[in-house]
Amino acid sequence: MAGMDIDGDVEEAARRVQVRFVTKLKPPFKAPTTSIAIPSNLTRFGLSSIVNNLLKAGKDEWNTEPFDFLIDGELVRMSLEEFLLAKGISAEKILEIEYIKAVAPRKQEEPSLHDDWVSAVDGSNSKFILTGCYDGCGRIWKAAGSCTHQLEGHTGAITSVCVVKPRVAPSGVDQIVATASKDRTLRLWKFDADESSDQLKRIRSFKILHGHNASVQSVAANPAGDMVCSGSWDCQIALWQASGSDTGDVVSVKKRKKDAKEEDTQVEEEAKSTLVGHTQCVSSVVWPQDETMYSASWDHSIRRWDVEMGKDSLNMYCDKVINCLDVGGEGSALIAAGGSDPILRIWDPRKPGTSAPVYQFSSHSSWISACKWHEKSWFHLVSASYDGKVMLWDLRTAWPLAVIDTHNDKVLCADWWKGESVVSGGADSKLCISSDVCVL
């Protein structure tokens, strides 16, 4: 069949182009690679309809799958005709179009309610989600609505959380997590992630980290899991030892007595070192390699630090207050940041002599509160904003792949979970889980 003709639901008058659909997807998602003539005014939705028709041919059952389309490595976000014109691609030759599964959540879990704003979330461990809340408690969630542990002890709102080590704990090994708070401290907690119980367990921290003299805004762990760093309103970054001694005091809710004054040993520790240079609040820290960490600040700068030397090896300025920062993408080298305007910016520090972003995404309508790269993709990241929306991005197009609209107030935090879910928390006191996102 050298030239099958497919109409789609369009007028006959539309100009036609010869295309061949190709994919890296495995069967049953491989369509015939025969060239076919299709109307040039089709958008990705029309293209998706055609590919689904090709895939279901000869099959008794077929569940329609949404697809996205790449031409010369760029996602199509307009009609074929407009795309070819914009890119100067000839419509006379056979056009090769690659299709991939659309990156969008196919399922929304029931929201997990908290007692106050959900200000922080970490989904880096596939066994649980860690959240921080303005009620001063951290929480461990095994699934939507299933809170297994409550981390109690902070006297102010929690602003940031992170899984310290191990990222995936072997059975029987305690999981360590860290929380940062407006009470000027950080706390470290231990729990068994494999423990199954119908009762909520309340945990006290095994270590309290003192040293900041203002609200602690961000916490991150190094890959080795033996150190954490924190950024604060005191303009400083502090480095702390994460390994600890005693386990926390675990008390079952039912067994807890009102007059019990059980005081387990809580180690109080000071910072090992501090990194000085920022002149305003250090709003975000990430620690992607043991020897290198990054920080963002309300002083409009992003810095890369040599941990051993205690000095910054990169100092980039942008025009805005920066709220959030993450490092990932190609070569785990791209810096994504958001702040006091609706634009998500991405820099490539490997390109010398320029401080200009290599990508700018501007679909949000308010401040950006969180951004996070997908761990296994060069192209994908998620952002959250005070506009109440979470957006999924692909560097190959300027438009969001998906807009998640499950919150009804500011979204304060977002992360990936298990590689195929997006978790987010907001001022509506909800943890939302948007699942079945096909990134890879």
Coordinates of C-alpha atoms in Angstrom, one line a residue:
M1 CA 0.0 0.0 0.0
A2 CA 2.1 2.9 -1.3
G3 CA -0.4 5.6 -0.6
M4 CA -3.3 4.9 1.7
D5 CA -5.6 7.9 2.0
I6 CA -7.0 8.8 5.4
D7 CA -9.6 11.5 5.7
G8 CA -10.0 11.9 9.5
D9 CA -13.0 14.1 10.4
V10 CA -12.0 17.0 8.2
E11 CA -13.2 18.7 5.0
E12 CA -12.2 17.2 1.7
A13 CA -10.8 20.6 0.7
A14 CA -7.8 20.3 3.0
R15 CA -4.4 19.9 1.4
R16 CA -2.9 16.4 2.0
V17 CA 0.6 15.4 3.0
Q18 CA 2.3 12.0 2.7
V19 CA 3.4 10.8 6.2
R20 CA 4.9 7.8 7.8
F21 CA 4.3 7.1 11.5
V22 CA 7.2 5.6 13.4
T23 CA 7.7 4.9 17.1
K24 CA 10.1 3.4 19.7
L25 CA 7.1 2.0 21.5
K26 CA 6.8 -1.8 21.8
P27 CA 3.8 -3.8 20.4
P28 CA 0.8 -3.4 20.6
F29 CA 1.7 0.3 20.0
K30 CA 3.5 -0.2 16.7
A31 CA 1.6 1.0 13.7
P32 CA 2.4 -0.1 10.1
T33 CA 5.2 2.1 8.7
T34 CA 3.5 2.4 5.3
S35 CA 3.2 6.0 4.0
I36 CA -0.3 7.4 4.1
A37 CA -1.9 10.7 2.9
I38 CA -3.6 12.7 5.6
P39 CA -5.1 16.2 5.7
S40 CA -2.5 18.9 6.5
N41 CA -4.9 20.8 8.8
L42 CA -4.8 18.0 11.4
T43 CA -3.6 18.9 14.9
R44 CA -2.1 16.3 17.4
F45 CA -5.6 15.2 18.4
G46 CA -6.5 14.3 14.8
L47 CA -3.1 12.6 14.4
S48 CA -3.8 10.7 17.6
S49 CA -7.1 9.6 16.2
I50 CA -5.4 8.3 13.0
V51 CA -2.7 6.4 14.9
N52 CA -5.4 4.8 17.1
N53 CA -7.3 3.7 14.0
L54 CA -4.2 2.2 12.6
L55 CA -3.4 0.3 15.8
K56 CA -6.9 -1.0 16.4
A57 CA -7.2 -2.4 12.8
G58 CA -7.8 -6.1 13.0
K59 CA -8.0 -6.2 16.8
D60 CA -11.2 -7.2 18.7
E61 CA -10.5 -4.8 21.5
W62 CA -8.6 -1.5 21.7
N63 CA -8.5 1.1 24.4
T64 CA -7.9 4.5 22.8
E65 CA -4.5 5.9 23.9
P66 CA -3.6 9.6 23.6
F67 CA -0.3 10.2 21.7
D68 CA 2.0 13.1 21.1
F69 CA 4.0 13.7 17.9
L70 CA 7.6 14.7 17.1
I71 CA 8.8 16.0 13.8
D72 CA 12.6 16.5 13.7
G73 CA 12.8 16.1 17.5
E74 CA 10.2 18.8 18.2
L75 CA 6.7 18.3 19.6
V76 CA 3.9 19.3 17.3
R77 CA 1.6 21.9 19.1
M78 CA -0.2 23.3 16.0
S79 CA -1.7 22.0 12.8
L80 CA 0.7 20.0 10.6
E81 CA 0.5 22.8 7.9
E82 CA 1.3 25.5 10.4
F83 CA 4.2 23.4 11.8
L84 CA 5.7 22.7 8.4
L85 CA 5.4 26.4 7.4
A86 CA 7.0 27.6 10.7
K87 CA 9.9 25.2 10.4
G88 CA 10.4 25.5 6.7
I89 CA 9.9 21.8 6.1
S90 CA 8.8 20.7 2.6
A91 CA 5.4 19.0 2.3
E92 CA 6.4 17.5 -1.0
K93 CA 8.4 14.6 0.4
I94 CA 7.2 11.9 2.8
L95 CA 7.1 13.3 6.3
E96 CA 8.3 11.0 9.1
I97 CA 6.3 11.6 12.3
E98 CA 7.3 9.9 15.6
Y99 CA 4.6 9.2 18.1
I100 CA 5.0 8.8 21.8
K101 CA 2.5 8.3 24.6
A102 CA 1.1 11.6 25.7
V103 CA 2.6 12.7 29.1
A104 CA -0.5 13.5 31.1
P105 CA -2.1 11.9 34.2
R106 CA -4.7 9.3 33.4
K107 CA -5.9 9.0 37.0
Q108 CA -6.5 11.4 40.0
E109 CA -6.3 9.8 43.4
E110 CA -8.5 11.0 46.3
P111 CA -6.8 14.0 48.0
S112 CA -5.1 13.3 51.3
L113 CA -6.2 15.9 53.8
H114 CA -3.9 17.7 56.3
D115 CA -4.8 20.0 59.1
D116 CA -3.1 23.1 57.5
W117 CA -1.2 24.1 54.4
V118 CA 0.9 21.4 52.8
S119 CA 4.1 23.3 52.2
A120 CA 6.6 20.5 51.3
V121 CA 6.6 17.1 49.6
D122 CA 9.3 14.5 48.7
G123 CA 8.5 11.5 46.5
S124 CA 12.0 10.3 46.0
N125 CA 11.3 6.9 47.7
S126 CA 8.9 4.6 45.9
K127 CA 7.6 3.2 49.2
F128 CA 6.1 6.4 50.6
I129 CA 5.5 10.1 50.2
L130 CA 6.9 12.5 52.8
T131 CA 4.9 15.7 53.4
G132 CA 5.5 18.8 55.6
C133 CA 2.7 20.9 56.9
Y134 CA 2.1 24.3 58.5
D135 CA 0.7 22.5 61.6
G136 CA 4.3 21.7 62.4
C137 CA 4.0 18.0 61.6
G138 CA 5.7 15.8 59.0
R139 CA 3.7 12.8 57.7
I140 CA 4.5 9.6 55.9
W141 CA 1.9 8.4 53.3
K142 CA 2.0 4.8 51.9
A143 CA -0.8 5.7 49.4
A144 CA -3.5 8.3 48.9
G145 CA -5.4 8.7 52.3
S146 CA -3.1 6.2 54.1
C147 CA -0.9 8.1 56.6
T148 CA 1.3 5.7 58.6
H149 CA 3.6 7.9 60.6
Q150 CA 3.3 11.4 62.0
L151 CA 6.5 13.3 62.8
E152 CA 5.9 15.5 65.9
G153 CA 8.1 18.0 67.6
H154 CA 8.5 21.2 65.6
T155 CA 7.1 24.3 67.2
G156 CA 6.6 26.2 63.9
A157 CA 5.4 25.5 60.4
I158 CA 7.4 23.0 58.3
T159 CA 8.8 24.6 55.2
S160 CA 10.8 21.8 53.6
V161 CA 11.3 18.1 53.8
C162 CA 13.7 15.5 52.3
V163 CA 14.4 11.8 52.3
V164 CA 18.0 11.4 53.6
K165 CA 19.0 7.8 53.3
P166 CA 18.8 5.3 52.1
R167 CA 16.8 6.5 49.1
V168 CA 15.5 2.9 48.8
A169 CA 16.0 1.2 52.2
P170 CA 16.6 -2.6 52.3
S171 CA 14.2 -4.5 54.5
G172 CA 14.8 -3.9 58.2
V173 CA 16.9 -0.8 57.7
D174 CA 15.5 2.4 59.2
Q175 CA 14.7 5.2 56.8
I176 CA 16.0 8.6 57.7
V177 CA 14.2 11.8 56.7
A178 CA 14.8 15.5 57.5
T179 CA 12.4 18.4 58.1
A180 CA 13.1 22.2 58.2
S181 CA 10.9 24.6 60.0
K182 CA 10.1 28.3 60.8
D183 CA 11.1 27.4 64.4
R184 CA 14.7 27.9 63.1
T185 CA 15.6 24.2 63.5
L186 CA 15.9 21.1 61.4
R187 CA 15.0 17.6 62.7
L188 CA 16.0 14.1 61.7
W189 CA 13.7 11.2 62.0
K190 CA 13.9 7.4 61.8
F191 CA 11.2 4.9 60.9
D192 CA 10.7 1.5 59.3
A193 CA 9.2 2.0 55.9
D194 CA 8.3 -1.6 55.6
E195 CA 6.3 -1.8 58.8
S196 CA 2.7 -2.5 58.3
S197 CA 0.2 -1.3 60.9
D198 CA -3.4 0.0 60.8
Q199 CA -2.5 2.4 63.6
L200 CA -0.9 5.8 63.0
K201 CA 2.5 5.9 64.7
R202 CA 3.7 9.2 66.2
I203 CA 7.5 9.7 66.1
R204 CA 9.8 12.0 67.9
S205 CA 13.0 13.1 66.1
F206 CA 16.3 11.5 67.1
K207 CA 18.3 14.6 66.3
I208 CA 17.6 18.4 66.5
L209 CA 19.9 20.6 64.4
H210 CA 20.4 24.1 65.9
G211 CA 22.4 27.0 64.3
H212 CA 20.2 29.1 62.1
N213 CA 19.0 32.4 63.7
A214 CA 16.0 32.7 61.4
S215 CA 13.4 30.5 59.7
V216 CA 14.9 27.5 57.8
Q217 CA 13.5 27.6 54.3
S218 CA 15.0 24.5 52.6
V219 CA 16.7 21.2 53.3
A220 CA 18.5 18.7 51.0
A221 CA 20.6 15.6 51.5
N222 CA 23.7 14.6 49.6
P223 CA 23.6 11.4 47.5
A224 CA 25.7 9.5 50.1
G225 CA 23.0 10.2 52.7
D226 CA 25.5 11.2 55.5
M227 CA 25.0 15.0 55.3
V228 CA 22.2 17.5 54.9
C229 CA 22.4 21.1 53.9
S230 CA 19.9 23.9 54.8
G231 CA 19.1 27.4 53.5
S232 CA 17.6 30.0 55.8
W233 CA 16.2 33.5 56.1
D234 CA 19.5 34.3 57.9
C235 CA 21.1 34.3 54.4
Q236 CA 23.3 31.3 55.3
I237 CA 23.7 27.7 54.1
A238 CA 24.5 25.2 56.9
L239 CA 26.0 21.7 56.5
W240 CA 25.0 19.1 59.1
Q241 CA 25.9 15.5 59.9
A242 CA 22.9 13.3 59.1
S243 CA 24.0 10.0 60.6
G244 CA 22.7 9.6 64.1
S245 CA 22.5 7.7 67.3
D246 CA 19.4 6.8 69.2
T247 CA 16.1 5.9 67.5
G248 CA 13.1 8.1 68.1
D249 CA 10.4 7.5 70.6
V250 CA 7.6 5.6 68.8
V251 CA 4.3 5.6 70.7
S252 CA 1.2 3.9 69.3
V253 CA -1.8 6.3 69.5
K254 CA -3.9 3.9 71.5
K255 CA -1.2 3.2 74.1
R256 CA -0.2 6.8 74.6
K257 CA -1.0 8.1 78.1
K258 CA -1.9 11.7 78.7
D259 CA 0.5 12.1 81.6
A260 CA 3.3 10.1 80.0
K261 CA 6.5 12.1 80.0
E262 CA 8.7 9.7 78.1
E263 CA 11.9 11.6 77.3
D264 CA 14.1 9.6 74.9
T265 CA 17.5 11.0 74.1
Q266 CA 17.4 13.6 71.5
V267 CA 20.8 14.7 70.3
E268 CA 21.1 18.4 69.7
E269 CA 23.8 19.2 67.2
E270 CA 25.4 22.3 65.6
A271 CA 26.3 22.8 61.9
K272 CA 29.6 21.3 60.7
S273 CA 30.2 24.4 58.5
T274 CA 28.4 27.3 56.8
L275 CA 28.5 28.7 53.3
V276 CA 28.3 32.4 53.2
G277 CA 27.7 34.6 50.1
H278 CA 23.9 35.2 49.7
T279 CA 22.6 38.5 50.9
Q280 CA 18.9 37.5 51.3
C281 CA 16.9 34.5 52.2
V282 CA 18.3 31.2 50.8
S283 CA 15.0 29.8 49.5
S284 CA 16.1 26.6 47.9
V285 CA 19.1 24.1 48.1
V286 CA 19.8 21.0 46.1
W287 CA 22.7 18.5 46.5
P288 CA 23.0 16.4 43.3
Q289 CA 26.6 15.3 43.7
D290 CA 28.5 14.8 47.0
E291 CA 31.1 17.4 46.1
T292 CA 28.7 19.9 44.5
M293 CA 25.5 21.7 45.8
Y294 CA 23.4 24.5 44.4
S295 CA 21.4 27.3 46.1
A296 CA 18.9 29.9 45.1
S297 CA 18.1 33.1 46.9
W298 CA 15.8 36.1 47.1
D299 CA 18.9 38.1 46.2
H300 CA 18.2 37.0 42.6
S301 CA 21.2 34.7 42.4
I302 CA 21.8 31.0 41.9
R303 CA 25.1 29.6 43.1
R304 CA 27.0 26.4 42.7
W305 CA 29.2 25.4 45.6
D306 CA 32.3 23.3 45.9
V307 CA 31.4 21.6 49.2
E308 CA 35.0 20.7 50.2
M309 CA 36.3 24.2 49.5
G310 CA 33.3 26.0 50.9
K311 CA 33.3 28.4 48.0
D312 CA 31.0 29.1 45.1
S313 CA 32.2 28.0 41.7
L314 CA 29.3 29.6 39.8
N315 CA 27.2 32.7 40.5
M316 CA 24.4 33.4 38.2
Y317 CA 22.1 36.4 38.5
C318 CA 18.6 36.7 37.1
D319 CA 16.1 39.6 37.4
K320 CA 13.8 38.0 39.9
V321 CA 13.5 36.7 43.5
I322 CA 14.0 32.9 43.2
N323 CA 11.7 30.5 45.2
C324 CA 12.7 27.1 43.9
L325 CA 15.6 25.3 42.1
D326 CA 16.4 21.9 40.7
V327 CA 19.2 20.4 38.7
G328 CA 18.6 17.6 36.2
G329 CA 17.9 17.0 32.5
E330 CA 20.7 16.2 30.0
G331 CA 23.8 15.2 31.8
S332 CA 22.1 16.2 35.1
A333 CA 23.5 19.6 34.3
L334 CA 20.5 21.9 33.6
I335 CA 19.3 24.3 36.3
A336 CA 15.6 24.9 36.5
A337 CA 14.3 27.7 38.7
G338 CA 11.1 29.7 39.4
G339 CA 10.3 32.7 41.4
S340 CA 8.4 36.0 41.7
D341 CA 7.0 35.9 38.2
P342 CA 5.1 33.3 36.1
I343 CA 8.2 32.2 34.1
L344 CA 10.0 28.9 34.6
R345 CA 13.6 29.4 33.5
I346 CA 16.2 26.8 32.6
W347 CA 19.9 27.5 32.3
D348 CA 22.8 25.3 30.9
P349 CA 25.9 26.4 32.9
R350 CA 28.0 24.3 30.5
K351 CA 27.5 27.0 27.9
P352 CA 30.3 29.6 28.6
G353 CA 29.9 33.3 28.6
T354 CA 26.1 33.5 28.9
S355 CA 23.8 33.9 31.9
A356 CA 20.7 33.9 29.7
P357 CA 18.3 31.0 30.1
V358 CA 18.2 28.4 27.4
Y359 CA 14.5 27.8 27.9
Q360 CA 11.7 29.9 29.3
F361 CA 8.2 28.6 29.9
S362 CA 5.5 31.1 30.6
S363 CA 2.1 29.4 30.9
H364 CA 1.6 30.0 34.6
S365 CA -0.1 33.2 35.7
S366 CA 1.5 33.7 39.2
W367 CA 4.6 33.1 41.2
I368 CA 6.3 29.6 40.7
S369 CA 6.6 27.8 44.0
A370 CA 8.2 24.5 42.9
C371 CA 10.0 22.8 40.0
K372 CA 11.4 19.3 39.7
W373 CA 13.1 17.3 37.0
H374 CA 12.0 13.8 36.2
E375 CA 14.8 11.5 37.5
K376 CA 15.1 9.4 34.3
S377 CA 14.2 11.8 31.5
W378 CA 16.3 14.5 29.8
F379 CA 13.2 16.4 28.8
H380 CA 10.6 16.3 31.5
L381 CA 9.9 18.4 34.5
V382 CA 7.0 19.5 36.7
S383 CA 6.2 23.0 38.1
A384 CA 3.8 24.3 40.7
S385 CA 2.5 27.8 41.1
Y386 CA 0.4 30.2 43.3
D387 CA -2.0 30.2 40.4
G388 CA -3.3 26.8 41.7
K389 CA -1.9 24.8 38.9
V390 CA 0.7 22.1 38.4
M391 CA 2.2 21.8 34.9
L392 CA 4.1 19.1 33.1
W393 CA 6.8 20.3 30.7
D394 CA 8.9 18.8 27.9
L395 CA 11.9 20.8 26.7
R396 CA 10.8 20.0 23.1
T397 CA 7.8 22.3 23.2
A398 CA 7.1 25.7 24.7
W399 CA 3.5 24.6 25.8
P400 CA 2.8 22.5 28.9
L401 CA 2.1 18.8 28.1
A402 CA -0.6 18.8 30.9
V403 CA -2.1 21.2 33.3
I404 CA -3.2 19.5 36.6
D405 CA -6.0 21.5 38.2
T406 CA -6.8 19.5 41.3
H407 CA -6.0 22.2 43.9
N408 CA -8.4 25.0 44.7
D409 CA -5.8 27.4 46.2
K410 CA -2.1 28.1 45.8
V411 CA 0.1 25.1 45.1
L412 CA 3.2 25.2 47.4
C413 CA 5.1 22.1 46.4
A414 CA 5.4 19.3 43.8
D415 CA 7.5 16.3 43.1
W416 CA 7.5 13.0 41.0
W417 CA 6.7 9.7 42.7
K418 CA 7.5 6.2 41.4
G419 CA 8.5 7.8 38.1
E420 CA 4.9 7.9 36.9
S421 CA 3.0 10.0 39.4
V422 CA 3.0 13.7 40.3
V423 CA 2.5 14.6 44.0
S424 CA 1.6 18.1 45.0
G425 CA 0.6 20.0 48.2
G426 CA -1.1 23.3 48.6
A427 CA -2.8 26.0 50.7
D428 CA -6.1 24.0 50.4
S429 CA -4.4 21.5 52.9
K430 CA -4.4 18.7 50.4
L431 CA -1.8 16.3 49.1
C432 CA -2.9 15.4 45.6
I433 CA -1.6 12.4 43.6
S434 CA -2.0 12.4 39.8
S435 CA -1.0 9.0 38.6
D436 CA -0.3 6.9 35.4
V437 CA 1.8 9.6 33.7
C438 CA 3.7 7.8 30.9
V439 CA 7.0 9.7 30.8
L440 CA 9.3 6.8 29.6

